[in-house]
Amino acid sequence: MRVALVYDLRDDYRALGFSEEEVAEFDSVETIDQLAAALEALACEPVRVGHGRALAARLVVGERFDLVFSIAEGVRGRAREAQVPALCELFDQPYLFSDPLTMAASLDKGVAKRLVRDAGVPTPAFAVAERSASELVGWDRFPAFVKPLAEGTGKGCEAASLVGTPAEVHDAAARVLHRYCQPALVETYLPGREFTVGIVGNGANARVLGVCEILLKPQAEANVYSLRNKELCEDLVTYVRAEDGEAKLAGLRALDAYRALECRDAARIDFRSDAQGEPYFLEANPLAGLNPWHSDLPILAAQNGIEFTSLIGMILDAGLARYGLAHPGLKRQRRSA
């Protein structure tokens, strides 16, 4: 089974003059090496394609793969994570993970919150400044947290994001609008525990792999799982397997959010609790990081006895089942519908 690996490498974009913050969501050669090794162990033939434009070039000339395994984040726009899935659908190319609609809706935190909230999963009160910080005049829920509407890996989340006055909301939103050239989201800050939940599977067969609590060390940037804390997580963050009632509730609500957003194959869902221990949805990550030692999903999988190759195997199996494909090494027949 030929599996195309599609990805954005940090080194490639650094060479083009991108800043360290701009490449923060992209992957290292180490991650691609580990993914390729896992796929080989699962009886697949990994084909290192590179970024989405490289995949497009190969599809245009008629090359096809049994499956595309894309972790490409894309470079520009709130639908950038949807670009490779849309390309695959254009060429009728089977692929893993969520479809373009889910990818785009999940990256836009405001859209994701509305969809999840309408499905009955609580999320903090929020508002979005589309073009001007003045759109947030009247916000009165403090403390509050301000961040970019469509970024990941903690980009734009920092100490200054936690605000306590209308003037601070305005200033923080203005910084986001200027720095990231995209809307700013403000939401009620929740002072409780922070969880991330790993989910694998589809529909009724989707299940929680585990719930991980994120604890910041004393030397970490306080109160926020920021870009700095994530990049230096080995020194600044402790990840703890969580199984108490509050964590289990976060897991159940994460599964509801996963299904409400129609995530496929695997995802990571983030929650934070209020002062009373009630977990609230923060955001969904249908394109979760997959570095075996640095990314949250493999870390929480390992905490629950699922080593990296087994995790990739679960994701592979979920995607194959959607297409009616057999495991590698067995006779394969794609379903007609």
Tab-separated table of C-alpha atoms in Angstrom:
chain	number	residue	atom	x	y	z
A	1	MET	CA	0.000	0.000	0.000
A	2	ARG	CA	1.552	3.265	-1.199
A	3	VAL	CA	0.892	6.047	1.282
A	4	ALA	CA	1.791	9.618	0.319
A	5	LEU	CA	3.235	11.637	3.180
A	6	VAL	CA	2.326	15.303	2.756
A	7	TYR	CA	3.805	17.886	5.113
A	8	ASP	CA	5.260	21.347	5.566
A	9	LEU	CA	8.875	21.268	6.779
A	10	ARG	CA	10.133	24.029	9.037
A	11	ASP	CA	13.545	24.014	7.353
A	12	ASP	CA	12.018	24.576	3.906
A	13	TYR	CA	10.160	27.677	5.043
A	14	ARG	CA	13.062	29.015	7.094
A	15	ALA	CA	15.084	28.931	3.880
A	16	LEU	CA	12.415	31.149	2.304
A	17	GLY	CA	12.807	33.722	5.093
A	18	PHE	CA	9.900	32.736	7.344
A	19	SER	CA	10.262	33.642	11.035
A	20	GLU	CA	10.378	31.094	13.858
A	21	GLU	CA	6.829	31.996	14.847
A	22	GLU	CA	5.633	31.579	11.264
A	23	VAL	CA	7.069	28.040	11.060
A	24	ALA	CA	5.920	26.996	14.544
A	25	GLU	CA	3.073	24.803	13.241
A	26	PHE	CA	5.245	23.078	10.652
A	27	ASP	CA	7.090	19.799	11.105
A	28	SER	CA	10.657	18.633	11.547
A	29	VAL	CA	12.494	16.022	9.499
A	30	GLU	CA	12.496	13.915	12.671
A	31	THR	CA	8.683	13.795	12.700
A	32	ILE	CA	8.530	12.720	9.050
A	33	ASP	CA	11.186	10.064	9.666
A	34	GLN	CA	9.173	8.644	12.549
A	35	LEU	CA	5.923	8.659	10.571
A	36	ALA	CA	7.609	6.919	7.645
A	37	ALA	CA	9.088	4.297	9.971
A	38	ALA	CA	5.690	3.673	11.579
A	39	LEU	CA	4.017	3.255	8.185
A	40	GLU	CA	6.741	0.829	7.078
A	41	ALA	CA	6.169	-1.182	10.258
A	42	LEU	CA	2.486	-1.305	9.292
A	43	ALA	CA	3.310	-2.871	5.905
A	44	CYS	CA	2.921	0.380	3.961
A	45	GLU	CA	5.251	2.021	1.467
A	46	PRO	CA	5.588	5.668	2.543
A	47	VAL	CA	6.211	8.122	-0.304
A	48	ARG	CA	7.636	11.445	0.892
A	49	VAL	CA	5.809	13.965	-1.265
A	50	GLY	CA	6.304	17.220	0.648
A	51	HIS	CA	3.922	20.173	0.729
A	52	GLY	CA	0.501	20.464	-0.864
A	53	ARG	CA	1.784	22.051	-4.070
A	54	ALA	CA	4.097	19.074	-4.585
A	55	LEU	CA	1.136	16.730	-4.148
A	56	ALA	CA	-0.858	18.790	-6.661
A	57	ALA	CA	1.906	18.471	-9.253
A	58	ARG	CA	1.969	14.688	-8.899
A	59	LEU	CA	-1.801	14.333	-9.040
A	60	VAL	CA	-2.030	16.557	-12.129
A	61	VAL	CA	0.265	14.254	-14.123
A	62	GLY	CA	-1.837	11.248	-13.140
A	63	GLU	CA	0.029	9.737	-10.196
A	64	ARG	CA	-2.202	8.189	-7.537
A	65	PHE	CA	-1.684	6.664	-4.114
A	66	ASP	CA	-3.620	4.132	-2.102
A	67	LEU	CA	-3.931	6.799	0.586
A	68	VAL	CA	-2.694	10.313	1.372
A	69	PHE	CA	-1.464	10.884	4.931
A	70	SER	CA	-1.329	14.655	5.200
A	71	ILE	CA	-0.151	16.670	8.176
A	72	ALA	CA	0.347	19.788	6.021
A	73	GLU	CA	-0.865	22.905	7.816
A	74	GLY	CA	-0.792	25.248	4.831
A	75	VAL	CA	0.599	28.763	4.874
A	76	ARG	CA	-2.117	31.360	4.431
A	77	GLY	CA	-5.789	31.796	5.261
A	78	ARG	CA	-8.281	30.430	7.749
A	79	ALA	CA	-8.965	27.460	5.435
A	80	ARG	CA	-5.303	26.549	4.964
A	81	GLU	CA	-5.647	23.177	6.711
A	82	ALA	CA	-8.436	22.333	4.253
A	83	GLN	CA	-6.270	22.797	1.158
A	84	VAL	CA	-4.812	19.291	0.908
A	85	PRO	CA	-8.114	17.522	1.711
A	86	ALA	CA	-9.850	19.656	-0.943
A	87	LEU	CA	-7.133	18.780	-3.440
A	88	CYS	CA	-7.570	15.086	-2.683
A	89	GLU	CA	-11.316	15.327	-3.200
A	90	LEU	CA	-10.823	17.182	-6.478
A	91	PHE	CA	-8.759	14.262	-7.801
A	92	ASP	CA	-10.808	11.496	-6.116
A	93	GLN	CA	-7.747	10.572	-4.079
A	94	PRO	CA	-8.412	8.723	-0.774
A	95	TYR	CA	-6.944	10.519	2.243
A	96	LEU	CA	-6.808	10.395	6.026
A	97	PHE	CA	-8.303	12.812	8.543
A	98	SER	CA	-11.180	15.253	8.323
A	99	ASP	CA	-12.728	16.682	5.190
A	100	PRO	CA	-12.253	20.310	4.020
A	101	LEU	CA	-15.364	21.622	5.753
A	102	THR	CA	-14.367	20.266	9.162
A	103	MET	CA	-10.773	21.415	8.739
A	104	ALA	CA	-11.819	24.973	7.914
A	105	ALA	CA	-14.569	25.169	10.528
A	106	SER	CA	-12.279	23.885	13.282
A	107	LEU	CA	-9.435	26.291	12.523
A	108	ASP	CA	-11.844	29.224	12.799
A	109	LYS	CA	-12.334	29.115	16.571
A	110	GLY	CA	-15.506	31.209	16.459
A	111	VAL	CA	-17.191	28.897	13.966
A	112	ALA	CA	-16.095	25.812	15.917
A	113	LYS	CA	-17.422	27.243	19.174
A	114	ARG	CA	-20.813	28.007	17.639
A	115	LEU	CA	-21.167	24.518	16.192
A	116	VAL	CA	-20.111	22.823	19.412
A	117	ARG	CA	-22.238	25.089	21.567
A	118	ASP	CA	-25.296	24.355	19.410
A	119	ALA	CA	-24.639	20.644	19.995
A	120	GLY	CA	-24.887	21.201	23.755
A	121	VAL	CA	-21.187	21.292	24.669
A	122	PRO	CA	-20.394	24.291	26.894
A	123	THR	CA	-17.801	26.789	25.691
A	124	PRO	CA	-16.794	30.068	27.374
A	125	ALA	CA	-18.645	33.244	26.423
A	126	PHE	CA	-16.818	34.791	23.456
A	127	ALA	CA	-16.859	37.538	20.859
A	128	VAL	CA	-14.907	38.218	17.669
A	129	ALA	CA	-13.407	41.465	16.402
A	130	GLU	CA	-13.390	41.032	12.625
A	131	ARG	CA	-11.722	44.285	11.541
A	132	SER	CA	-11.314	46.603	14.513
A	133	ALA	CA	-10.708	46.276	18.237
A	134	SER	CA	-13.566	48.740	18.732
A	135	GLU	CA	-15.959	45.901	17.857
A	136	LEU	CA	-15.331	44.560	21.366
A	137	VAL	CA	-16.599	47.690	23.109
A	138	GLY	CA	-19.063	46.514	25.737
A	139	TRP	CA	-17.218	43.303	26.609
A	140	ASP	CA	-17.594	43.037	30.388
A	141	ARG	CA	-16.670	39.454	31.346
A	142	PHE	CA	-13.378	39.550	33.228
A	143	PRO	CA	-10.820	38.174	33.423
A	144	ALA	CA	-10.761	37.483	29.707
A	145	PHE	CA	-8.373	36.003	27.169
A	146	VAL	CA	-7.629	37.403	23.703
A	147	LYS	CA	-6.065	35.381	20.882
A	148	PRO	CA	-6.023	35.060	17.086
A	149	LEU	CA	-9.138	33.524	15.570
A	150	ALA	CA	-7.373	31.002	13.321
A	151	GLU	CA	-3.966	29.982	14.641
A	152	GLY	CA	-2.615	26.866	16.341
A	153	THR	CA	0.364	25.776	18.461
A	154	GLY	CA	-0.317	28.595	20.914
A	155	LYS	CA	0.554	31.322	18.407
A	156	GLY	CA	-0.617	34.670	19.714
A	157	CYS	CA	-1.251	33.251	23.191
A	158	GLU	CA	0.995	34.934	25.756
A	159	ALA	CA	0.959	36.639	29.122
A	160	ALA	CA	-0.489	39.820	27.583
A	161	SER	CA	-3.432	37.792	26.252
A	162	LEU	CA	-4.892	37.580	29.773
A	163	VAL	CA	-6.720	40.870	30.341
A	164	GLY	CA	-8.735	42.453	33.126
A	165	THR	CA	-10.144	45.731	31.794
A	166	PRO	CA	-11.913	47.013	28.659
A	167	ALA	CA	-8.792	48.990	27.743
A	168	GLU	CA	-6.661	45.859	27.939
A	169	VAL	CA	-9.160	43.966	25.765
A	170	HIS	CA	-8.923	46.723	23.159
A	171	ASP	CA	-5.119	46.772	23.213
A	172	ALA	CA	-4.782	42.992	23.052
A	173	ALA	CA	-7.261	42.714	20.185
A	174	ALA	CA	-5.520	45.524	18.300
A	175	ARG	CA	-2.207	43.658	18.644
A	176	VAL	CA	-3.710	40.463	17.240
A	177	LEU	CA	-5.366	42.261	14.326
A	178	HIS	CA	-2.145	44.035	13.428
A	179	ARG	CA	0.323	41.206	14.049
A	180	TYR	CA	-1.605	38.318	12.509
A	181	CYS	CA	-3.769	40.168	9.955
A	182	GLN	CA	-6.817	38.233	11.084
A	183	PRO	CA	-9.731	38.639	13.519
A	184	ALA	CA	-9.211	38.523	17.273
A	185	LEU	CA	-11.263	36.325	19.577
A	186	VAL	CA	-11.967	37.238	23.204
A	187	GLU	CA	-13.410	34.706	25.618
A	188	THR	CA	-14.002	34.467	29.332
A	189	TYR	CA	-10.832	33.222	31.014
A	190	LEU	CA	-11.301	30.001	32.945
A	191	PRO	CA	-9.017	29.570	35.978
A	192	GLY	CA	-9.376	25.800	36.385
A	193	ARG	CA	-7.547	22.744	35.086
A	194	GLU	CA	-6.538	22.401	31.428
A	195	PHE	CA	-7.085	19.138	29.548
A	196	THR	CA	-6.411	17.840	26.085
A	197	VAL	CA	-8.354	14.811	24.881
A	198	GLY	CA	-7.242	12.365	22.196
A	199	ILE	CA	-9.916	10.727	20.044
A	200	VAL	CA	-9.645	8.142	17.269
A	201	GLY	CA	-12.273	6.570	15.007
A	202	ASN	CA	-15.410	7.605	13.184
A	203	GLY	CA	-19.060	8.081	14.063
A	204	ALA	CA	-20.370	5.618	16.628
A	205	ASN	CA	-16.963	3.896	16.669
A	206	ALA	CA	-15.049	7.015	17.722
A	207	ARG	CA	-13.539	6.674	21.176
A	208	VAL	CA	-11.439	8.568	23.674
A	209	LEU	CA	-7.825	7.388	23.776
A	210	GLY	CA	-7.091	9.318	26.929
A	211	VAL	CA	-7.307	12.615	28.760
A	212	CYS	CA	-4.127	14.500	29.588
A	213	GLU	CA	-3.879	17.346	32.078
A	214	ILE	CA	-1.451	20.129	31.200
A	215	LEU	CA	0.469	21.503	34.170
A	216	LEU	CA	2.790	24.476	33.806
A	217	LYS	CA	6.027	24.415	35.773
A	218	PRO	CA	7.024	27.422	37.929
A	219	GLN	CA	9.462	28.700	35.293
A	220	ALA	CA	6.866	28.543	32.500
A	221	GLU	CA	4.931	31.507	31.153
A	222	ALA	CA	2.080	31.624	33.663
A	223	ASN	CA	-1.629	30.929	33.077
A	224	VAL	CA	-1.402	30.025	29.379
A	225	TYR	CA	-0.325	27.058	27.273
A	226	SER	CA	1.564	29.510	25.084
A	227	LEU	CA	3.747	29.075	22.005
A	228	ARG	CA	6.844	29.393	24.205
A	229	ASN	CA	5.571	26.822	26.683
A	230	LYS	CA	4.716	24.404	23.873
A	231	GLU	CA	8.014	24.840	22.046
A	232	LEU	CA	9.954	24.264	25.280
A	233	CYS	CA	7.486	21.789	26.765
A	234	GLU	CA	10.177	19.337	27.895
A	235	ASP	CA	11.405	21.991	30.337
A	236	LEU	CA	8.252	23.993	31.048
A	237	VAL	CA	5.293	21.599	31.017
A	238	THR	CA	4.276	18.446	32.861
A	239	TYR	CA	1.766	16.164	31.148
A	240	VAL	CA	-0.295	14.023	33.524
A	241	ARG	CA	-2.716	11.226	32.693
A	242	ALA	CA	-6.081	12.307	34.137
A	243	GLU	CA	-8.805	9.830	35.108
A	244	ASP	CA	-10.875	11.550	37.810
A	245	GLY	CA	-14.477	12.623	37.348
A	246	GLU	CA	-13.661	16.071	35.994
A	247	ALA	CA	-11.281	14.611	33.395
A	248	LYS	CA	-13.782	11.925	32.386
A	249	LEU	CA	-16.420	14.611	31.850
A	250	ALA	CA	-13.980	16.504	29.645
A	251	GLY	CA	-13.494	13.279	27.673
A	252	LEU	CA	-17.222	12.736	27.190
A	253	ARG	CA	-17.732	16.325	26.091
A	254	ALA	CA	-14.738	16.085	23.763
A	255	LEU	CA	-16.341	13.101	22.056
A	256	ASP	CA	-19.552	15.112	21.638
A	257	ALA	CA	-17.556	17.991	20.141
A	258	TYR	CA	-15.676	15.612	17.830
A	259	ARG	CA	-18.953	14.291	16.470
A	260	ALA	CA	-20.578	17.728	16.265
A	261	LEU	CA	-17.697	18.977	14.108
A	262	GLU	CA	-17.776	15.694	12.121
A	263	CYS	CA	-14.082	15.028	12.721
A	264	ARG	CA	-12.692	11.915	11.071
A	265	ASP	CA	-10.077	9.291	11.930
A	266	ALA	CA	-8.402	11.185	14.812
A	267	ALA	CA	-8.260	14.568	16.509
A	268	ARG	CA	-7.329	16.321	19.716
A	269	ILE	CA	-9.864	18.434	21.596
A	270	ASP	CA	-8.871	21.045	24.199
A	271	PHE	CA	-10.824	21.881	27.351
A	272	ARG	CA	-10.369	24.117	30.367
A	273	SER	CA	-12.412	24.114	33.577
A	274	ASP	CA	-13.958	26.975	35.483
A	275	ALA	CA	-13.445	27.551	39.192
A	276	GLN	CA	-16.152	24.987	40.000
A	277	GLY	CA	-14.456	22.208	38.026
A	278	GLU	CA	-16.800	22.372	35.020
A	279	PRO	CA	-14.883	21.651	31.770
A	280	TYR	CA	-15.514	23.947	28.793
A	281	PHE	CA	-14.579	23.450	25.138
A	282	LEU	CA	-11.730	25.657	23.927
A	283	GLU	CA	-10.886	24.382	20.450
A	284	ALA	CA	-10.572	21.326	18.218
A	285	ASN	CA	-7.462	20.112	16.431
A	286	PRO	CA	-8.464	17.732	13.601
A	287	LEU	CA	-4.879	17.928	12.328
A	288	ALA	CA	-3.075	17.209	15.594
A	289	GLY	CA	0.722	17.222	15.813
A	290	LEU	CA	2.362	13.811	15.519
A	291	ASN	CA	5.903	14.172	16.777
A	292	PRO	CA	6.259	11.057	18.985
A	293	TRP	CA	7.879	12.880	21.909
A	294	HIS	CA	6.808	16.505	21.536
A	295	SER	CA	3.169	16.493	20.372
A	296	ASP	CA	0.225	16.191	22.736
A	297	LEU	CA	-1.639	13.376	20.940
A	298	PRO	CA	1.272	10.876	20.916
A	299	ILE	CA	2.160	11.897	24.479
A	300	LEU	CA	-1.322	11.154	25.832
A	301	ALA	CA	-1.517	7.962	23.760
A	302	ALA	CA	1.735	6.753	25.330
A	303	GLN	CA	0.360	7.581	28.779
A	304	ASN	CA	-2.421	5.113	28.023
A	305	GLY	CA	-0.170	2.316	26.785
A	306	ILE	CA	-0.447	3.071	23.057
A	307	GLU	CA	2.985	3.336	21.467
A	308	PHE	CA	3.521	5.510	18.403
A	309	THR	CA	3.256	2.852	15.673
A	310	SER	CA	0.041	1.537	17.229
A	311	LEU	CA	-1.400	5.068	17.264
A	312	ILE	CA	-0.601	5.523	13.578
A	313	GLY	CA	-2.100	2.093	12.940
A	314	MET	CA	-5.350	3.119	14.622
A	315	ILE	CA	-5.558	6.251	12.480
A	316	LEU	CA	-4.752	4.231	9.360
A	317	ASP	CA	-7.387	1.620	10.173
A	318	ALA	CA	-10.039	4.285	10.759
A	319	GLY	CA	-9.346	5.905	7.396
A	320	LEU	CA	-9.200	2.609	5.514
A	321	ALA	CA	-12.538	1.563	6.975
A	322	ARG	CA	-14.177	4.742	5.638
A	323	TYR	CA	-13.130	3.798	2.106
A	324	GLY	CA	-13.916	0.117	2.448
A	325	LEU	CA	-10.244	-0.742	2.073
A	326	ALA	CA	-8.542	-3.742	3.641
A	327	HIS	CA	-5.380	-3.677	5.717
A	328	PRO	CA	-2.055	-3.539	3.855
A	329	GLY	CA	-1.035	-6.948	2.589
A	330	LEU	CA	-4.639	-8.079	2.033
A	331	LYS	CA	-6.696	-7.876	-1.116
A	332	ARG	CA	-8.095	-4.341	-1.336
A	333	GLN	CA	-11.269	-3.201	-2.998
A	334	ARG	CA	-12.533	0.337	-2.778
A	335	ARG	CA	-16.230	0.623	-2.197
A	336	SER	CA	-18.232	2.174	-5.010
A	337	ALA	CA	-20.145	4.702	-2.929
